[in-house]
PDB file of C-alpha atoms in Angstrom:
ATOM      1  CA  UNK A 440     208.009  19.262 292.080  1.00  0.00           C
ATOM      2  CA  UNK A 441     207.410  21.586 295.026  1.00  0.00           C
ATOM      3  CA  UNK A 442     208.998  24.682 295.322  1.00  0.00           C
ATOM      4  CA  UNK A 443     208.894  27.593 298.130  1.00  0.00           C
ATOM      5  CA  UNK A 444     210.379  30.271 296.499  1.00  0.00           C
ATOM      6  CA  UNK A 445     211.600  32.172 299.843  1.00  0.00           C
ATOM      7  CA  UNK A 446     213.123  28.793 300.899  1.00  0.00           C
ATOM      8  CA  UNK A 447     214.925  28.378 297.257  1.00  0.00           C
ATOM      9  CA  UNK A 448     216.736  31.811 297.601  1.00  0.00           C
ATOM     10  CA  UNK A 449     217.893  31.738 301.009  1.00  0.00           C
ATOM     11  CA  UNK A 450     219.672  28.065 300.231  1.00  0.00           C
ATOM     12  CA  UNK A 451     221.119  29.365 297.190  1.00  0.00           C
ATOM     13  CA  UNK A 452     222.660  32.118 299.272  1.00  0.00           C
ATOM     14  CA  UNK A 453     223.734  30.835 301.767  1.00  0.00           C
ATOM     15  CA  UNK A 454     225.527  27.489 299.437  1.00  0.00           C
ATOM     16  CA  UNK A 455     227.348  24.730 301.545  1.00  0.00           C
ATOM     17  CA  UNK A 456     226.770  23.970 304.756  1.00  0.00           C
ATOM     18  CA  UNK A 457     229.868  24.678 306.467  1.00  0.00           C
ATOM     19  CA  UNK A 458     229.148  26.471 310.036  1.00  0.00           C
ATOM     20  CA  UNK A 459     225.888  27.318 309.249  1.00  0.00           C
ATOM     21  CA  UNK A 460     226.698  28.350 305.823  1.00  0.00           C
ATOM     22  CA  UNK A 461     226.994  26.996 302.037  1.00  0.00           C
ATOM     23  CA  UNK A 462     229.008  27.247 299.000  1.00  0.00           C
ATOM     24  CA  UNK A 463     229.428  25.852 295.881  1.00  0.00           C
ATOM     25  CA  UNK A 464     233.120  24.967 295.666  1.00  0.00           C
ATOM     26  CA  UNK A 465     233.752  21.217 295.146  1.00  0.00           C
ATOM     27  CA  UNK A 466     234.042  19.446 292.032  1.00  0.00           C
ATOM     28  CA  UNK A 467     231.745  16.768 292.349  1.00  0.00           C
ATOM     29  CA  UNK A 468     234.542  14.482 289.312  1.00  0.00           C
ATOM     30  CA  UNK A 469     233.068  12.784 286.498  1.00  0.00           C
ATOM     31  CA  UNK A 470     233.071   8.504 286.126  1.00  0.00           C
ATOM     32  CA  UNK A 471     234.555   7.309 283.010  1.00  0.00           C
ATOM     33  CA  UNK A 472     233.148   3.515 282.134  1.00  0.00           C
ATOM     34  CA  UNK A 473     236.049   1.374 280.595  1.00  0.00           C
ATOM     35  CA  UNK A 474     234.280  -0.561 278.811  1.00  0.00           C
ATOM     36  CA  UNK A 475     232.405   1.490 276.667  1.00  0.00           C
ATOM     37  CA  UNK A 476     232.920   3.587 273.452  1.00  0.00           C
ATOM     38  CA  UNK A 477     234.202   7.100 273.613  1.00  0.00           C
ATOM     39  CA  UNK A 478     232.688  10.391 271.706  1.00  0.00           C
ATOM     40  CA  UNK A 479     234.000  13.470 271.138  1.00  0.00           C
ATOM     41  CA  UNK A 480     231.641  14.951 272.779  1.00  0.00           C
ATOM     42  CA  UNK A 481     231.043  16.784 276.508  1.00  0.00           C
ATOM     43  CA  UNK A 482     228.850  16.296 279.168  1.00  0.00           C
ATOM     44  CA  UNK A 483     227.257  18.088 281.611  1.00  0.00           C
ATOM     45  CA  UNK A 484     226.994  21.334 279.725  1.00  0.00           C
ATOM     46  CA  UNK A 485     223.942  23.514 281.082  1.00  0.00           C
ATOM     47  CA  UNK A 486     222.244  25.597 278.543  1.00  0.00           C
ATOM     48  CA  UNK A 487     221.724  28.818 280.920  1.00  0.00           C
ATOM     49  CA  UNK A 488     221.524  32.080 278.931  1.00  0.00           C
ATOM     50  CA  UNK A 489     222.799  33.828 282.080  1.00  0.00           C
ATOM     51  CA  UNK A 490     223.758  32.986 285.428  1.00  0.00           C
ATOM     52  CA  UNK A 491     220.846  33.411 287.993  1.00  0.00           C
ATOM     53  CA  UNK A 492     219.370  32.411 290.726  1.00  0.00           C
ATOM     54  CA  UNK A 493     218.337  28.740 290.500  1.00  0.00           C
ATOM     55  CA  UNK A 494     215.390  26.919 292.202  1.00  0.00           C
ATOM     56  CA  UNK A 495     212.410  29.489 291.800  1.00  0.00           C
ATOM     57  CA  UNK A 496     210.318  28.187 289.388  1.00  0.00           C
ATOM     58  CA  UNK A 497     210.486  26.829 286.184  1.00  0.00           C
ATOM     59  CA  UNK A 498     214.018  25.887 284.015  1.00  0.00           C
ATOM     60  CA  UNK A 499     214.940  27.848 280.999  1.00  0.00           C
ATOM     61  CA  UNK A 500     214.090  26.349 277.662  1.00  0.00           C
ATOM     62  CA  UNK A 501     216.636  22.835 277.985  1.00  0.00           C
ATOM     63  CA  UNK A 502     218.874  24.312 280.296  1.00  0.00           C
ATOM     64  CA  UNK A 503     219.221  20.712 280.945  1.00  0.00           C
ATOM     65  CA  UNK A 504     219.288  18.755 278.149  1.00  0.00           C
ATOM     66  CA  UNK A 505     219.633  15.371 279.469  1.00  0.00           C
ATOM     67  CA  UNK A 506     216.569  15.564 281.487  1.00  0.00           C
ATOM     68  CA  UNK A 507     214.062  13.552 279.730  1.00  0.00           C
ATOM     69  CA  UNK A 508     210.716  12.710 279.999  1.00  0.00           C
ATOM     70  CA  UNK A 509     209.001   9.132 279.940  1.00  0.00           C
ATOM     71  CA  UNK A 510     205.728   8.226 278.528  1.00  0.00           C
ATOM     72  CA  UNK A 511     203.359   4.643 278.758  1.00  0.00           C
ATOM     73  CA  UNK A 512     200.918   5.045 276.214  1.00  0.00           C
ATOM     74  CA  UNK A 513     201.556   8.947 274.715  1.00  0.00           C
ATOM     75  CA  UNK A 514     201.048   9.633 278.476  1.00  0.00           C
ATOM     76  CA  UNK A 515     203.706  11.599 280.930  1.00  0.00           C
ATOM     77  CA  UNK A 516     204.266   9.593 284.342  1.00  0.00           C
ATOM     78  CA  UNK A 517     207.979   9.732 284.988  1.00  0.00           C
ATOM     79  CA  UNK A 518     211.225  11.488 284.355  1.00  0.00           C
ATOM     80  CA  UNK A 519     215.029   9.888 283.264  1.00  0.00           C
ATOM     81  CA  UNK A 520     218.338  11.365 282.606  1.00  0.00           C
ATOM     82  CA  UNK A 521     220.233  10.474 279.389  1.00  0.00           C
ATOM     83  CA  UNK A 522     224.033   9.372 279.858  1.00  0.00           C
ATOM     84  CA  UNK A 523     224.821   8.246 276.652  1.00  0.00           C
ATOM     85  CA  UNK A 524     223.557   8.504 273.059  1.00  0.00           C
ATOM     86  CA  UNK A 525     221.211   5.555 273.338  1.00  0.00           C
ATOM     87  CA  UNK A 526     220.522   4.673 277.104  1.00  0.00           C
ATOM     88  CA  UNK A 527     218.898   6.371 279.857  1.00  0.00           C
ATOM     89  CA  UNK A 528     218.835   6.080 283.445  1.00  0.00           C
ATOM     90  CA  UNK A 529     215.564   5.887 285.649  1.00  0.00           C
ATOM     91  CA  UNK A 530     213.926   4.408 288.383  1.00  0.00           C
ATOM     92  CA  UNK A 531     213.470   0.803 288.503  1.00  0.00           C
ATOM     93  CA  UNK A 532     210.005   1.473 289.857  1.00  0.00           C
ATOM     94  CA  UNK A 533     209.045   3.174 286.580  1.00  0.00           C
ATOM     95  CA  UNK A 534     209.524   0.466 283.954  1.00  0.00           C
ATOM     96  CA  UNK A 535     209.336  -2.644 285.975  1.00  0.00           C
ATOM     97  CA  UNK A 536     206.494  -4.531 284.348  1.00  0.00           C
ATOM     98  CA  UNK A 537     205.973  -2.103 281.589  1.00  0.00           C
ATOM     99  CA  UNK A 538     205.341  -3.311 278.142  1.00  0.00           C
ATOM    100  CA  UNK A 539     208.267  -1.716 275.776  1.00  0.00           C
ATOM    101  CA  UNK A 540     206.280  -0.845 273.477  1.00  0.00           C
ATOM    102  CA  UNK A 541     203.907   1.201 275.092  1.00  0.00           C
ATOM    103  CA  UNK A 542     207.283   3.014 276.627  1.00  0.00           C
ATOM    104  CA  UNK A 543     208.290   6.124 274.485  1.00  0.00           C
ATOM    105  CA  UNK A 544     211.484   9.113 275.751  1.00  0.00           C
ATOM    106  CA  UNK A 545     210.874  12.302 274.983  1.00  0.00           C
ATOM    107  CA  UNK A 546     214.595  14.172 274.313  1.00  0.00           C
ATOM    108  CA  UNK A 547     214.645  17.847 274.113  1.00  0.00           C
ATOM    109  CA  UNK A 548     211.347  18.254 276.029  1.00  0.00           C
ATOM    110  CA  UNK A 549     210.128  21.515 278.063  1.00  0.00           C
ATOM    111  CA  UNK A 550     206.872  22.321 277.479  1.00  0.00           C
ATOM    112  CA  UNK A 551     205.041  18.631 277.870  1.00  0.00           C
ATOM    113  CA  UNK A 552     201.682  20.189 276.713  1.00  0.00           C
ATOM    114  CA  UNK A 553     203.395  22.326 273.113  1.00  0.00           C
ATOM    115  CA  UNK A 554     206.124  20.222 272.020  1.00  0.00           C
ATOM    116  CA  UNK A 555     206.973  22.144 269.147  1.00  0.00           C
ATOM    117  CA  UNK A 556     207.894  24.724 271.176  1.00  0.00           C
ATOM    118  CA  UNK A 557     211.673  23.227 271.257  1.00  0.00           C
ATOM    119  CA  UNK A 558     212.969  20.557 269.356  1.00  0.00           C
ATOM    120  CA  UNK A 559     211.925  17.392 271.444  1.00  0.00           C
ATOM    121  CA  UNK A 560     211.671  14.190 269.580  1.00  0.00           C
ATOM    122  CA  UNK A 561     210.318  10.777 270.609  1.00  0.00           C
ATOM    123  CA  UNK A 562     212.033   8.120 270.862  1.00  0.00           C
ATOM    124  CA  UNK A 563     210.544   4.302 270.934  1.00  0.00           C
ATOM    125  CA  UNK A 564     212.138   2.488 273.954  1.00  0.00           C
ATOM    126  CA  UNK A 565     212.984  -0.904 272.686  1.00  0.00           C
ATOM    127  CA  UNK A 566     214.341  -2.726 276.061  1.00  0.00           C
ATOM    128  CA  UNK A 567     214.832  -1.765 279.980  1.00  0.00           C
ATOM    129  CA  UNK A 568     216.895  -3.458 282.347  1.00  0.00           C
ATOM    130  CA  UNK A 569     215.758  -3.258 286.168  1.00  0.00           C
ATOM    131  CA  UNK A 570     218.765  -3.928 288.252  1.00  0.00           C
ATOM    132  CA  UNK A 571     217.907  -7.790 289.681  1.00  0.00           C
ATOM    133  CA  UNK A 572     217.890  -6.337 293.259  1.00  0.00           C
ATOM    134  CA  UNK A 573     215.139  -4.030 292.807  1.00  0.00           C
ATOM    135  CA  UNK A 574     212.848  -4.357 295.871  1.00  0.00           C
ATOM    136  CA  UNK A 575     209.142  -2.505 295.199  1.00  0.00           C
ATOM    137  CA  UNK A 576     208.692  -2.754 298.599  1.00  0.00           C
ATOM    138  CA  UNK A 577     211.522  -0.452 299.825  1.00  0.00           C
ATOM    139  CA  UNK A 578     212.590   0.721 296.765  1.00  0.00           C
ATOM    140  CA  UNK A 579     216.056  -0.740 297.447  1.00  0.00           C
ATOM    141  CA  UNK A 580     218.771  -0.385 294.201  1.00  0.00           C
ATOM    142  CA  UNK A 581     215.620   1.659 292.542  1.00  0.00           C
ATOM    143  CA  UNK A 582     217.607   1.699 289.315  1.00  0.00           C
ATOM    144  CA  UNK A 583     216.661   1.016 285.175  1.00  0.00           C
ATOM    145  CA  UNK A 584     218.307   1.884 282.001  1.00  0.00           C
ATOM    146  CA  UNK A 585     216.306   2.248 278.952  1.00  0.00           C
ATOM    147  CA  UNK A 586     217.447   1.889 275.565  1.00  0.00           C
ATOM    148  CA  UNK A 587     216.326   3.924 272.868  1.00  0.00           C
ATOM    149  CA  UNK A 588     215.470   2.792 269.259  1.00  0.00           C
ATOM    150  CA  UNK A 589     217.894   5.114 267.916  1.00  0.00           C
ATOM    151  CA  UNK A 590     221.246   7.082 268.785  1.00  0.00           C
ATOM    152  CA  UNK A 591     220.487  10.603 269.907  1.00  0.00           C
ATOM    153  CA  UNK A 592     222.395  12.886 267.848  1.00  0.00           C
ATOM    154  CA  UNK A 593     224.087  15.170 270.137  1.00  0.00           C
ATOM    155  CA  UNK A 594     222.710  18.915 270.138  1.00  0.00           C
ATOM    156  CA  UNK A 595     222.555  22.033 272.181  1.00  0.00           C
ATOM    157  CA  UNK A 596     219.578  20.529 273.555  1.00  0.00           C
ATOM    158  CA  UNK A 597     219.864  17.490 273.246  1.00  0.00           C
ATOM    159  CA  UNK A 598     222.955  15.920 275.280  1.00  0.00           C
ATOM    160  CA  UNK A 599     224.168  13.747 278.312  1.00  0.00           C
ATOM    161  CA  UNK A 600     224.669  14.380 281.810  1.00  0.00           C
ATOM    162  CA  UNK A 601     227.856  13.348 283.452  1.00  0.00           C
ATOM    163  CA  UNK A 602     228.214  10.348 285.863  1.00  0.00           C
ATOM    164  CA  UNK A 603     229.835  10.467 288.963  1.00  0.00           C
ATOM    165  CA  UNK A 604     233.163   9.176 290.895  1.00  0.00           C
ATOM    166  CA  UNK A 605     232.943   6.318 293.355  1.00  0.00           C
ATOM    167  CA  UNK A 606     232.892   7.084 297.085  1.00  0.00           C
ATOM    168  CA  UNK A 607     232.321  11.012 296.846  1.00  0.00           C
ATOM    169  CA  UNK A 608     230.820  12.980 299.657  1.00  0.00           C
ATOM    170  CA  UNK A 609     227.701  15.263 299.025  1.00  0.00           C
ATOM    171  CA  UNK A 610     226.745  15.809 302.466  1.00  0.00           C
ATOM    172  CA  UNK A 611     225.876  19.855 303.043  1.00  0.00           C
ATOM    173  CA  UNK A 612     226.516  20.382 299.175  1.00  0.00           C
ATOM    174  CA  UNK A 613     223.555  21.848 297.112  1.00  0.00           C
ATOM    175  CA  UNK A 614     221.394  19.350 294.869  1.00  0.00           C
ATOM    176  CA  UNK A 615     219.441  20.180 291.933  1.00  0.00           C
ATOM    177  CA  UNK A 616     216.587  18.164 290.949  1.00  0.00           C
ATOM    178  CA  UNK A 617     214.287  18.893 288.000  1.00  0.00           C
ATOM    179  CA  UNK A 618     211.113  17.378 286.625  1.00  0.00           C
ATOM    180  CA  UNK A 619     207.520  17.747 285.537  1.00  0.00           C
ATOM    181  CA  UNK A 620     206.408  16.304 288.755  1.00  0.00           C
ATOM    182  CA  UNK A 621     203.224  17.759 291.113  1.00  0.00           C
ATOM    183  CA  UNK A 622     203.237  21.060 292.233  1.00  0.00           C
ATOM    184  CA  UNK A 623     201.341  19.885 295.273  1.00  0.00           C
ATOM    185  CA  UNK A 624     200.922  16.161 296.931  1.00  0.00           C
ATOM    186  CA  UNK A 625     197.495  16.168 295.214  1.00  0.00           C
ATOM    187  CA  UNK A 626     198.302  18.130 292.586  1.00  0.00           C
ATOM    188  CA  UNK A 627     198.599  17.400 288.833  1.00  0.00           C
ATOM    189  CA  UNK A 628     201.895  17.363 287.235  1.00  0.00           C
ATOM    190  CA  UNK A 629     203.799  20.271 285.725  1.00  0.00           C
ATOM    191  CA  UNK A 630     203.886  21.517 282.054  1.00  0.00           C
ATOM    192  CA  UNK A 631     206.917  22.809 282.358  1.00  0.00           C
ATOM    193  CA  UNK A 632     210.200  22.116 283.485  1.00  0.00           C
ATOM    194  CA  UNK A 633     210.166  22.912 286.736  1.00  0.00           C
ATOM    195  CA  UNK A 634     214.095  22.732 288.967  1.00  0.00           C
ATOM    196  CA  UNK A 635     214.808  22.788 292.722  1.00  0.00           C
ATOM    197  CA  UNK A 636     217.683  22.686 295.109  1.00  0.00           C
ATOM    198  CA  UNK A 637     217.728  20.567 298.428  1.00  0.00           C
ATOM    199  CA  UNK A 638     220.521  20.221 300.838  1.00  0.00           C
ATOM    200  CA  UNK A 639     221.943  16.789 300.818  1.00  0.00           C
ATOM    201  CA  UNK A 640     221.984  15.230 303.852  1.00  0.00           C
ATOM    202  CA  UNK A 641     224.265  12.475 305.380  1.00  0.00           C
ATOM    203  CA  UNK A 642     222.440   9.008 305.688  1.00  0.00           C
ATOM    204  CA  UNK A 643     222.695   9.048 309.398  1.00  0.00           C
ATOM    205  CA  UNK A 644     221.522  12.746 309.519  1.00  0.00           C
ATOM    206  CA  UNK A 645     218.278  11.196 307.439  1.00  0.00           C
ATOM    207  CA  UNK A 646     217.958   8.955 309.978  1.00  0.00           C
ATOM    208  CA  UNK A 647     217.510  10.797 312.516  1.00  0.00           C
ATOM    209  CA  UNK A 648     214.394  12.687 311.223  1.00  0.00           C
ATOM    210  CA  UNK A 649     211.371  10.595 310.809  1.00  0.00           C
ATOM    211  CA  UNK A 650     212.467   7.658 308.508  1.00  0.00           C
ATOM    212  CA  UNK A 651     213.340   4.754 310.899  1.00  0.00           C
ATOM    213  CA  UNK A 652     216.836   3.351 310.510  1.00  0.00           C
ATOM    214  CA  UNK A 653     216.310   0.136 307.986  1.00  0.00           C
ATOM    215  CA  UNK A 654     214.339   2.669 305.964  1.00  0.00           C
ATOM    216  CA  UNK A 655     217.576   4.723 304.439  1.00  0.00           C
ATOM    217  CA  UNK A 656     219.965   2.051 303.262  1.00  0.00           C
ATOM    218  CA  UNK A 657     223.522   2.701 301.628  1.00  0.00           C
ATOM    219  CA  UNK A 658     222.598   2.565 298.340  1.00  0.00           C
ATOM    220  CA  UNK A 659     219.753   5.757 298.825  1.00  0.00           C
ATOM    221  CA  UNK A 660     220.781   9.432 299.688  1.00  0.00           C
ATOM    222  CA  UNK A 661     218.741  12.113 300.995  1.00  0.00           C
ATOM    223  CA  UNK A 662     218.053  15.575 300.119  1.00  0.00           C
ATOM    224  CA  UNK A 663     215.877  18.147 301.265  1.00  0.00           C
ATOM    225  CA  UNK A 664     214.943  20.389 304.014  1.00  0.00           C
ATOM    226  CA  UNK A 665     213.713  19.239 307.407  1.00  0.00           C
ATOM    227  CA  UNK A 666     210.826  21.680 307.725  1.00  0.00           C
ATOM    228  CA  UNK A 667     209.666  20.381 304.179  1.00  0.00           C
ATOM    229  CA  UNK A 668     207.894  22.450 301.781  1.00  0.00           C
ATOM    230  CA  UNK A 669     210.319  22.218 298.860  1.00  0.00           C
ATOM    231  CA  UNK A 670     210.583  18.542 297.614  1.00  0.00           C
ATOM    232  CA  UNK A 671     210.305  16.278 294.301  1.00  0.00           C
ATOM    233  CA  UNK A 672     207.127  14.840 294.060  1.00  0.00           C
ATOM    234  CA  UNK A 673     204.779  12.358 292.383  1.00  0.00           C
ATOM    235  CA  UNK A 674     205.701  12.193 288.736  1.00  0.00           C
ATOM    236  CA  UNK A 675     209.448  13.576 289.437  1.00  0.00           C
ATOM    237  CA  UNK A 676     210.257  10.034 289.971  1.00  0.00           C
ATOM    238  CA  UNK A 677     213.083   8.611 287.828  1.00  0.00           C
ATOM    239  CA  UNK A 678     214.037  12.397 287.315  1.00  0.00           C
ATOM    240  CA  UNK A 679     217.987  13.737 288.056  1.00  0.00           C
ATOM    241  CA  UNK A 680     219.344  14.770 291.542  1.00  0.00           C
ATOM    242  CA  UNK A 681     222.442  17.067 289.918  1.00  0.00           C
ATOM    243  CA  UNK A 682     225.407  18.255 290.997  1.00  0.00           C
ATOM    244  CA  UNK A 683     226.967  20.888 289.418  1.00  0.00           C
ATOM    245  CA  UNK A 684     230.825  21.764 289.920  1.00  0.00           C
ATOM    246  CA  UNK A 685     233.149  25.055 289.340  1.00  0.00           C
ATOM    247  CA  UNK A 686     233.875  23.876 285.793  1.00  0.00           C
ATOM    248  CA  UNK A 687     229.835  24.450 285.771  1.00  0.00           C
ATOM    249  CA  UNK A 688     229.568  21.034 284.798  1.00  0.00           C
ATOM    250  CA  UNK A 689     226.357  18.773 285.668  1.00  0.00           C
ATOM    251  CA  UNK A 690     226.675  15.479 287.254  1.00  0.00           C
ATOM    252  CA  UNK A 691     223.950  12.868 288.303  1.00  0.00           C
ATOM    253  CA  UNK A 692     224.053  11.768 291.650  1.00  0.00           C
ATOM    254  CA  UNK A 693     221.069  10.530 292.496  1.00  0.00           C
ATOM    255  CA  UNK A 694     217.522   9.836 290.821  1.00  0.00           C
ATOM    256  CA  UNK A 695     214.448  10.650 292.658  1.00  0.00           C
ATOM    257  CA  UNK A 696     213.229   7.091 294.624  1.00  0.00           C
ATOM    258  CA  UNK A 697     211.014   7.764 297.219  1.00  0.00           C
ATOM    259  CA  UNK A 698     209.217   9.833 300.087  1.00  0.00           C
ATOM    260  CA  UNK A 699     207.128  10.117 302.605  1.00  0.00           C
ATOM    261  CA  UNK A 700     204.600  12.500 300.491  1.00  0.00           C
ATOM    262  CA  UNK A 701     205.539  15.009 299.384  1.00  0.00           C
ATOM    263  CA  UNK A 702     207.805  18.489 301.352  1.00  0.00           C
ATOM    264  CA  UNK A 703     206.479  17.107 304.526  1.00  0.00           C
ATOM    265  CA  UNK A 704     208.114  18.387 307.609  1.00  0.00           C
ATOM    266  CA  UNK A 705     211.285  15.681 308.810  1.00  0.00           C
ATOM    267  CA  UNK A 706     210.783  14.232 305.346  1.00  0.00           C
ATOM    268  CA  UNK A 707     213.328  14.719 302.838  1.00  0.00           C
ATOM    269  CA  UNK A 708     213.693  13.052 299.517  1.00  0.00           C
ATOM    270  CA  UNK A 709     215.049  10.035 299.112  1.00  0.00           C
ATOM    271  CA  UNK A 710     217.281   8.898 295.817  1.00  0.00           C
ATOM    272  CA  UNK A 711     218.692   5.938 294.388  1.00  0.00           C
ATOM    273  CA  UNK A 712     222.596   6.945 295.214  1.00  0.00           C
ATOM    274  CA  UNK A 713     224.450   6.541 291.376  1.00  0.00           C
ATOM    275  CA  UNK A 714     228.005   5.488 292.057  1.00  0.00           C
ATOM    276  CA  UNK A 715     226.866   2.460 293.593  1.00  0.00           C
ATOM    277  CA  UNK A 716     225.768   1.465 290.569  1.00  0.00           C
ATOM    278  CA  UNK A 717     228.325   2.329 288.628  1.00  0.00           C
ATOM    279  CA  UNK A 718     229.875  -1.766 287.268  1.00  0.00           C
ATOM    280  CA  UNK A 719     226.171  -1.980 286.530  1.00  0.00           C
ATOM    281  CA  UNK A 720     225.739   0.820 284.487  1.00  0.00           C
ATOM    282  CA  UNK A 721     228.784  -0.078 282.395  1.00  0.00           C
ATOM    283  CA  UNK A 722     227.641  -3.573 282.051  1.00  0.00           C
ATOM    284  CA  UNK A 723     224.290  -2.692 280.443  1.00  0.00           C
ATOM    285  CA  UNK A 724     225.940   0.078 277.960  1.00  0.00           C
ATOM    286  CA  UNK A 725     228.684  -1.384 276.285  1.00  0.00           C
ATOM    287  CA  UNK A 726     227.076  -1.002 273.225  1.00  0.00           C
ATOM    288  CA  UNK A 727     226.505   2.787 273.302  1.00  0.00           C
ATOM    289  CA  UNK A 728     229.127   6.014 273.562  1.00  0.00           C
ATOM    290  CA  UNK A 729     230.114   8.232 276.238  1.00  0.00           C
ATOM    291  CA  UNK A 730     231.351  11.407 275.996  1.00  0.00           C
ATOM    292  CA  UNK A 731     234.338  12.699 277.647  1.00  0.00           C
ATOM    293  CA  UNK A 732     237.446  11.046 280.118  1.00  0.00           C
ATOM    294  CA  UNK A 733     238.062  10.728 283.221  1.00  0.00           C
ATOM    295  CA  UNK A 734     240.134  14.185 283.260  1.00  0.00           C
ATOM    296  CA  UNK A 735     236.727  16.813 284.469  1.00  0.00           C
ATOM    297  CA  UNK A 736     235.915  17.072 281.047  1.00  0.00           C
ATOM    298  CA  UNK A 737     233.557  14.385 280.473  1.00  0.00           C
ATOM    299  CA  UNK A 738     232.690  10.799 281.916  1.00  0.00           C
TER     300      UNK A 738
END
């Protein structure tokens, strides 16, 4: 996770890009899957002890508490967002080829290096699912679920993000991503929960930067800033791109994919777009519960 703080402050300023300006004023709508089982629960609720500037630094202590971390052998290497209380959703590059039970999630993690610190637990992944048209070598439909040995009991800091609506437009809206990625290309990852926020572009605005036109297909979005410097990074990969909407809701709209580097200049990062997956999702997580309905309250 890269972060300039100078270049942080002036996009959360300045919000939507509308005219050379940006707000946050849209309700980015929440997906509810038919199929599965319904909690009485909500999702997308921050944990922010006061409103502040976002995108300096570090998160507050689970501010979001779907943001998980994964682990292949008691070791950190990627990041995942819970969306139910026993699946969550990642990268397909993460877990592809990975033997289950060297996988472990880590729920209610901040601080990777003093877990204790907040109430994480670990949970043994027992399966992944890679969606069948994962392609390593463009990271095309870059999407997994992983299922957890056990339900997560829903706490303060310890619950899911919401999903989003089909056929939504991000463009010029404000992403946040967070993870325990890099602080620098060659870096080593963070200890803490680190957050940014990154424009989101159009797919043909992406385009038109450095990334040649098959690179960016339908099912990827971009976000970031053209002169680079603030990006996700190596070990942000599976990790959240969030929305989050007037009700202060959090949706996930994207998972980190892919980059050229890391915050280099015509750049951005690129993510595994959500709602296309959407039929898939539900198909893998019928046996699991959702929280909310389709009203802005939940799912």
């Amino acid at each position: 996770m890269i972060s300039k703080y100078f270049l942080v402050i002036t996009a959360v300023v300045l919000g939507n890009f509308v005219h050379g300006a940006m707000r946050f004023d849209r309700l980015p709508g929440r997906h509810r899957l038919e199929g599965a089982k319904r909690c009485a629960c909500s999702c997308g609720l921050m944990n922010r002890r006061r409103e502040r500037l976002v995108g300096g630094e570090y998160a507050e202590f689970n501010e979001y508490p779907w943001v998980v971390a994964l682990l292949l052998k008691g070791h950190y290497y990627c990041g995942g967002t819970l969306i139910s209380d026993r699946y969550v959703l990642t990268a397909g590059h993460c877990v592809r080829g990975v033997n289950v039970k060297s996988l472990k999630v880590m729920v209610g993690e901040h601080m990777r290096s003093f877990p204790i610190e907040t109430r994480s637990k670990a949970y043994q992944a027992v399966h992944y699912v890679v969606h069948p048209n994962f392609n390593h070598s463009n990271f095309e439909s870059d999407i997994a679920l992983v299922k957890l040995s056990d339900k997560v009991p829903y706490k303060w800091y310890a619950r899911p993000a919401c999903l989003p609506l089909p056929k939504r437009d991000y463009v010029g809206q404000l992403g946040l991503v967070a993870g325990w990625g890099r602080t620098t290309e060659k870096g080593e990852p963070s200890d803490l929960l680190k957050e940014i926020l990154v424009p989101i572009f159009s797919n043909a605005g992406c385009r038109q930067l450095r990334y040649s036109d098959h690179e960016i297909s339908d099912n990827m979005m971009c976000a970031g800033f053209t002169k680079g410097g603030t990006d996700s990074c190596h070990g942000d990969s599976g990790g959240p791109l969030m929305i989050r909407g007037k009700d202060k809701k959090v949706t996930v709209i994207g998972l980190v994919s892919w980059g050229e580097g890391c915050g280099r200049q015509g750049f951005p990062g690129v993510y595994t777009r959500v709602e296309k997956f959407l039929p898939w999702i539900e198909e893998n997580t019928r046996d699991s519960c959702y929280c909310g309905s389709r009203t802005g309250r939940g799912l």
